[in-house]
Structure formats: structure tokens, C-alpha cells
Short mmCIF file of N, CA and C in Angstrom, two decimals:
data_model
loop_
_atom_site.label_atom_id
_atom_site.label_comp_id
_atom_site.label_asym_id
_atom_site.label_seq_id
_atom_site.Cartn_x
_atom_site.Cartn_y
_atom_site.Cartn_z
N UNK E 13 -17.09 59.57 -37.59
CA UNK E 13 -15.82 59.17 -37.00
C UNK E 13 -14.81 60.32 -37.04
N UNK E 14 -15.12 60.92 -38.26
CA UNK E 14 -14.01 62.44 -38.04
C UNK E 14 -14.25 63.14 -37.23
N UNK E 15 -15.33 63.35 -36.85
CA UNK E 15 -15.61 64.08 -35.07
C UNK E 15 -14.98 63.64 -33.96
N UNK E 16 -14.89 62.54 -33.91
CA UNK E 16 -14.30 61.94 -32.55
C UNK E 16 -12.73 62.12 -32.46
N UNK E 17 -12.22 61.89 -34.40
CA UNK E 17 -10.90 62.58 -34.40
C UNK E 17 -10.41 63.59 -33.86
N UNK E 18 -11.52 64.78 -34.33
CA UNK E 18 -11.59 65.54 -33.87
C UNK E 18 -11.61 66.39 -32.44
N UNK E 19 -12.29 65.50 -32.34
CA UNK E 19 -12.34 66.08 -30.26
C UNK E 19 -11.44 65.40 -29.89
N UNK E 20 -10.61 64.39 -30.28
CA UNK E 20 -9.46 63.50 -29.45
C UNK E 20 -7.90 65.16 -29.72
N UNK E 21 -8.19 65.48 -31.22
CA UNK E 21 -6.72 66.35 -31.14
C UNK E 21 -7.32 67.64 -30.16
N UNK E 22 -8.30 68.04 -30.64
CA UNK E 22 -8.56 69.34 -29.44
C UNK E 22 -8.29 68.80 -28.07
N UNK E 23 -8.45 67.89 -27.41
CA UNK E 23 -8.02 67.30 -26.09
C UNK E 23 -6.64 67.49 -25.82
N UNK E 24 -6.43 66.98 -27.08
CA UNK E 24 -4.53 66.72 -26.91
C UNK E 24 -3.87 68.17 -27.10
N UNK E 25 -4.32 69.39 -27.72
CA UNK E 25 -4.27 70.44 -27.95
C UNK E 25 -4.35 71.16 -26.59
N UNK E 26 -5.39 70.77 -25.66
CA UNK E 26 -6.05 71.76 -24.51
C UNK E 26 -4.87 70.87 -23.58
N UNK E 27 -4.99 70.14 -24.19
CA UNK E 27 -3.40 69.32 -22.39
C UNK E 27 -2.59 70.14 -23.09
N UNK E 28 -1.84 70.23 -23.81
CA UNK E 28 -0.71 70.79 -24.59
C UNK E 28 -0.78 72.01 -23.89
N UNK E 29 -1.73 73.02 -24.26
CA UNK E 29 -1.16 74.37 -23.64
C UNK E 29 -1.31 74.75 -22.21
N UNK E 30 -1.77 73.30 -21.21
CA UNK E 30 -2.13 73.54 -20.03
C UNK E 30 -0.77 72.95 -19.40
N UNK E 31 -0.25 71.91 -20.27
CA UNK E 31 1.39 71.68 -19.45
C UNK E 31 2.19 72.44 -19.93
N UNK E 32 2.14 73.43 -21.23
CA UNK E 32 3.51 74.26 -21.65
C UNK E 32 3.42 75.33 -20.87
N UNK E 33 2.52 75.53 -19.96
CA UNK E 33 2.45 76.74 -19.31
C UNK E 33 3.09 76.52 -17.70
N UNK E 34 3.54 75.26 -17.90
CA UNK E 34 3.98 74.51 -16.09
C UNK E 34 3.22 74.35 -15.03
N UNK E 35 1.87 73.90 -15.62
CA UNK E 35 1.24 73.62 -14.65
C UNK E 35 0.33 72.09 -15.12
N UNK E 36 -0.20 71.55 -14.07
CA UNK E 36 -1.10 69.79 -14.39
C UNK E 36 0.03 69.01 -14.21
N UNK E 37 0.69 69.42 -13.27
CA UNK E 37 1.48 68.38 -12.55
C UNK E 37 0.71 67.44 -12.27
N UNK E 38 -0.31 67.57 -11.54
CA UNK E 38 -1.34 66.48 -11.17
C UNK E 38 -1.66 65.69 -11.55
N UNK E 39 -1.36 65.85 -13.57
CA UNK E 39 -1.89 65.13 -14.61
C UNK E 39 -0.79 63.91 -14.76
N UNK E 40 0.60 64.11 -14.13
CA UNK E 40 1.81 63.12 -14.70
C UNK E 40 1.67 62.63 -13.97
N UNK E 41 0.94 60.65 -14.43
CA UNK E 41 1.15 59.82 -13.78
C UNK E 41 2.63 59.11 -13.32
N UNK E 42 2.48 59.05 -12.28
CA UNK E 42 4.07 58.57 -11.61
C UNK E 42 4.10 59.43 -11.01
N UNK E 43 4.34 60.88 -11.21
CA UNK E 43 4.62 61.76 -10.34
C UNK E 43 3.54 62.32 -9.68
N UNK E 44 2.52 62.41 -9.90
CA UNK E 44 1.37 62.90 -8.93
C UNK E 44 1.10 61.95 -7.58
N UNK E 45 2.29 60.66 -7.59
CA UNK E 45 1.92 59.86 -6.19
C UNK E 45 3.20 59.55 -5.76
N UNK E 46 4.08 60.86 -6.09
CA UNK E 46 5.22 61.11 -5.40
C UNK E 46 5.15 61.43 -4.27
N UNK E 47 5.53 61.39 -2.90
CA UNK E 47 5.13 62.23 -1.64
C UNK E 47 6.02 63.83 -1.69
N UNK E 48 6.00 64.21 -1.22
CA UNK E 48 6.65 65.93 -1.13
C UNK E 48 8.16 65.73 -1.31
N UNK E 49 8.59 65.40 -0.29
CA UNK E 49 10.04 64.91 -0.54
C UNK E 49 10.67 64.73 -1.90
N UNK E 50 9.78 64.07 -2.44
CA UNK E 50 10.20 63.17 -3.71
C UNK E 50 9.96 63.94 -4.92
N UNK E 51 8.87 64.68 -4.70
CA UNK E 51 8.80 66.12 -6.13
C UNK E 51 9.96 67.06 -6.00
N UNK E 52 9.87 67.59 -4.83
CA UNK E 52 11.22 68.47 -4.43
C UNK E 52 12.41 68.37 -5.16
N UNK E 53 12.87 67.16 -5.49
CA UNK E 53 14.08 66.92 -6.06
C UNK E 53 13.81 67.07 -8.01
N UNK E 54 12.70 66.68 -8.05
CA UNK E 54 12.11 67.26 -9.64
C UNK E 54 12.12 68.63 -9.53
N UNK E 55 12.43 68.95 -11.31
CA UNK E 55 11.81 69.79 -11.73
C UNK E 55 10.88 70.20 -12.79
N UNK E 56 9.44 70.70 -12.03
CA UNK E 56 8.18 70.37 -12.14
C UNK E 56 7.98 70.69 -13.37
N UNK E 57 8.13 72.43 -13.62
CA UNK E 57 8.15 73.07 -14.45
C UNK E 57 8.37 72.26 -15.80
N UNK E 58 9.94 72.24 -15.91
CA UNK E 58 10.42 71.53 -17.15
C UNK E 58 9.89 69.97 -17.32
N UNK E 59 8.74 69.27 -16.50
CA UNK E 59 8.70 68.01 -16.87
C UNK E 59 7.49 68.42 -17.29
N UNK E 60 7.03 69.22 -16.93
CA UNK E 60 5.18 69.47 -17.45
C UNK E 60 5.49 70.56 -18.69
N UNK E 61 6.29 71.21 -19.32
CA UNK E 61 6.84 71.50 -20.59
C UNK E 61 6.89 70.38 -21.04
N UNK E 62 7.80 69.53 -21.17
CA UNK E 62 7.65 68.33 -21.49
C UNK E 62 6.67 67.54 -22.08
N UNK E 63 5.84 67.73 -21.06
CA UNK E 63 4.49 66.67 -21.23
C UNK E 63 4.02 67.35 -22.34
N UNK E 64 3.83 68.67 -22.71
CA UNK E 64 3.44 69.72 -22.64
C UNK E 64 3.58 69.54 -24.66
N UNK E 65 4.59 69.28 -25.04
CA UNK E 65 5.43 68.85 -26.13
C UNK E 65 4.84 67.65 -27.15
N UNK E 66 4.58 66.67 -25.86
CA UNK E 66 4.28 65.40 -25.92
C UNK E 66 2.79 65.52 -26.82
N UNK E 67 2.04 66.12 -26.00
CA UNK E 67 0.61 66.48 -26.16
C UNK E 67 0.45 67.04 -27.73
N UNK E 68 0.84 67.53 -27.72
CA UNK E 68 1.25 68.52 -29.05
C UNK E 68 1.52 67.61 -30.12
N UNK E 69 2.48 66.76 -29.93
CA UNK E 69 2.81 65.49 -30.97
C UNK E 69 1.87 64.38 -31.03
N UNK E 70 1.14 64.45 -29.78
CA UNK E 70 0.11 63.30 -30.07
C UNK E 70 -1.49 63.79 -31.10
N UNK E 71 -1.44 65.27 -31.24
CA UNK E 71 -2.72 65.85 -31.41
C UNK E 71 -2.03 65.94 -32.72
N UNK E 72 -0.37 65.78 -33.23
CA UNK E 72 -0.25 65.76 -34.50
C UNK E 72 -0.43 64.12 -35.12
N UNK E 73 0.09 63.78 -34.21
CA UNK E 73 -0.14 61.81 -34.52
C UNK E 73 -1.86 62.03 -35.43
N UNK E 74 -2.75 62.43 -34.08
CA UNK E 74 -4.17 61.73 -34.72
C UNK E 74 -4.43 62.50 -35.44
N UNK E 75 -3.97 63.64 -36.28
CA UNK E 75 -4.18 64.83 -37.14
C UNK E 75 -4.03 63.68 -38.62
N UNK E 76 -3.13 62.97 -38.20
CA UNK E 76 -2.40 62.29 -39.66
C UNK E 76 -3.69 61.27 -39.67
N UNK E 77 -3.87 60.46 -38.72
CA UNK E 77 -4.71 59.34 -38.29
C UNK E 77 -6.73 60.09 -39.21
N UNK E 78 -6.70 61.24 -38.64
CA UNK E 78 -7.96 61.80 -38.96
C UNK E 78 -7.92 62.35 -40.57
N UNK E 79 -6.80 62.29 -41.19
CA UNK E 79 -6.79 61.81 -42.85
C UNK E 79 -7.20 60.77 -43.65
N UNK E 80 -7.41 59.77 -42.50
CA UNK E 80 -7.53 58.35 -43.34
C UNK E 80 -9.20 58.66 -43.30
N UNK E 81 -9.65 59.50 -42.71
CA UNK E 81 -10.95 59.44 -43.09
C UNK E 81 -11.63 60.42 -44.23
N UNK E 82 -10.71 61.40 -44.52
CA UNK E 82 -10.99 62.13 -45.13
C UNK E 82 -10.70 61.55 -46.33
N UNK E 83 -9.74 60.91 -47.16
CA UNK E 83 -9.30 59.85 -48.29
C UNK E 83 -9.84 58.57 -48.60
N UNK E 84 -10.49 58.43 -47.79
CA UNK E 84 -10.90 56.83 -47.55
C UNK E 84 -10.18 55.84 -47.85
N UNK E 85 -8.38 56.04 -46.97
CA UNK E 85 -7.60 55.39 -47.03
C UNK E 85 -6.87 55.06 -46.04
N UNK E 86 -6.36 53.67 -46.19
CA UNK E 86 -5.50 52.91 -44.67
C UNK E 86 -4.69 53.34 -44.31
N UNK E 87 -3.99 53.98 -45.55
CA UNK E 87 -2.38 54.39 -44.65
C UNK E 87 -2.21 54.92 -44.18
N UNK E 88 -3.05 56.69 -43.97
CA UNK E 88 -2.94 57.41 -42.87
C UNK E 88 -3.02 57.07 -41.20
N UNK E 89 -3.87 55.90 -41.38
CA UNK E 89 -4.28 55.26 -40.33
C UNK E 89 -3.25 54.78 -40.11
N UNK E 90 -2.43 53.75 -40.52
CA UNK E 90 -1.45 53.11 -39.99
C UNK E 90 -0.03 53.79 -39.72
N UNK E 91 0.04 54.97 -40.28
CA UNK E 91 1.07 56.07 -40.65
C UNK E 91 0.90 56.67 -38.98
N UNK E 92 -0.01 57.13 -38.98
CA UNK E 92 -0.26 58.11 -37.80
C UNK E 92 -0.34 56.82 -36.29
N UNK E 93 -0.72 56.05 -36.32
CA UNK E 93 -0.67 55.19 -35.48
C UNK E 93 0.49 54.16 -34.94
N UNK E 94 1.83 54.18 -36.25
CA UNK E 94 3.32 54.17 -35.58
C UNK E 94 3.74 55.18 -35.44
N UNK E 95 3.29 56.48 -35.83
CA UNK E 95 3.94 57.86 -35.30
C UNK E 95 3.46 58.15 -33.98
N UNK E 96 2.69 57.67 -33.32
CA UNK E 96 1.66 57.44 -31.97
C UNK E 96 2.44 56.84 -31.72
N UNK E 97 3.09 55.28 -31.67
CA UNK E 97 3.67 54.45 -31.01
C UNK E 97 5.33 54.80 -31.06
N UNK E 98 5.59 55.55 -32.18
CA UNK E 98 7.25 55.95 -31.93
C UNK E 98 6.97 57.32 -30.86
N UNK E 99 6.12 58.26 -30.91
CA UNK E 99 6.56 58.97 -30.26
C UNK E 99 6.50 58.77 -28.48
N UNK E 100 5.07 57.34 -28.16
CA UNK E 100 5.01 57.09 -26.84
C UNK E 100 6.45 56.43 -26.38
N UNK E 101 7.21 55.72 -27.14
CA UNK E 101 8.69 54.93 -27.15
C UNK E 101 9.53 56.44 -26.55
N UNK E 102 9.48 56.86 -27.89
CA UNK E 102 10.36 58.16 -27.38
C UNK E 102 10.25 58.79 -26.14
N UNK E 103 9.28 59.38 -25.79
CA UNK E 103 8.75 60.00 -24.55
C UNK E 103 8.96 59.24 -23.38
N UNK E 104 9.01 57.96 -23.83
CA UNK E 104 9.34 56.86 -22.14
C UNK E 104 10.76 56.50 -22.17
N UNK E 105 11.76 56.33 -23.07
CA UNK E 105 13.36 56.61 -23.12
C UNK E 105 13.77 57.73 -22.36
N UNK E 106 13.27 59.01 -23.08
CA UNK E 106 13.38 60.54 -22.97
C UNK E 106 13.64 60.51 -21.60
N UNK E 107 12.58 60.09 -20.77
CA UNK E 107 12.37 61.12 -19.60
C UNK E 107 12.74 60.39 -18.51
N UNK E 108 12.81 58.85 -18.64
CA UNK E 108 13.22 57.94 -17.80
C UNK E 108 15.09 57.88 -17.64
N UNK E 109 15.68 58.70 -18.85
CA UNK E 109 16.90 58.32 -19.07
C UNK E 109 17.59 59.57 -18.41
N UNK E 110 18.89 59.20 -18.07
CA UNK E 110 19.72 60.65 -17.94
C UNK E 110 19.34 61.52 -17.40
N UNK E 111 18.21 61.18 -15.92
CA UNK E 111 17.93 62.80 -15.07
C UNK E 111 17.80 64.02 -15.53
N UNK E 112 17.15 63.63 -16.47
CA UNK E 112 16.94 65.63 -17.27
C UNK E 112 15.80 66.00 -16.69
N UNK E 113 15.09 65.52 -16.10
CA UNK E 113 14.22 66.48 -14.66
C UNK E 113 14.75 66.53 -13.32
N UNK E 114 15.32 66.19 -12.79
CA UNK E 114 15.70 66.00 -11.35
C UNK E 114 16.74 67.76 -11.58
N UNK E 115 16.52 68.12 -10.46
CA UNK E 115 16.84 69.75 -9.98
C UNK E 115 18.50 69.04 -9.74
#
């Protein structure tokens, strides 16, 4: 099971440095079925930084999560799995609120 931990943070690691670099727009659901018009007014760059951030915090989430196996204990598990759920909260406030992507 620590393998699978494992390949879940390297995932979240390999998105991480593929959106901090401003690119996998393609990857942000919602916005990849924007029509042209409608990206235009985004800005791409800083929302795929963003994501970019996100990724990064989630590969730290299951970092905590992939302790409970190493201890053979619950709480990491449950520790890392509201730090998963506060940071998806956060990230959907964040980006939905106050036009901090729109150009």
C-alpha cells in the first residue's frame, strides 16, 4: 500500500511542476471547455501556477497520509485526509472568489 502512496505523490509532484511552469491548461477542468473568447479574458499562466501550488499541497496531503503506513497508525491517515479536504475547500473559495485570474 506504500507504493501506491507512493506513485499517487509522484503524480501529484509531476502535475505540480508541469502547471508551475504555465502550461496543462488543458488539465483545468472548467476551463479547458471554455470557448476562445472566454479564456482570453483569463489569465492562463497565473491559474495553471496556481493549480501548480495546489498539486504540490496535495502530494504533501498524501505524504502525511503515506505515514500511517509506515507507523501502523490512524492518525496520519485521518490527519492527511482533512488536510486533503481543507486544502480542496481552500482551492475552490480561492479561485472562484474575487477574479484573481481574469486579465
Amino acid at each position: 500500500m506504500l507504493i501506491v502512496h507512493l506513485v499517487i505523490i509522484i503524480i501529484f509532484i509531476l502535475l505540480g511542476l508541469f502547471f508551475i511552469r504555465g502550461k496543462g491548461s488543458f488539465l483545468i477542468s472548467g476551463y479547458n471547455t471554455y470557448s476562445q473568447a472566454e479564456k482570453d479574458r483569463y489569465n492562463e499562466r497565473a491559474l495553471c501556477r496556481f493549480m501548480g501550488k495546489v498539486m504540490f499541497a496535495y502530494a504533501g496531503c498524501f505524504a502525511v497520509v503515506a505515514t500511517s503506513e509506515l507507523f501502523s497508525s490512524l492518525i496520519p491517515l485521518w490527519v492527511g485526509l482533512g488536510l486533503f479536504f481543507a486544502v480542496t475547500a481552500f482551492t475552490l473559495i480561492y479561485a472562484n472568489t474575487g477574479n484573481r485570474f481574469k486579465k
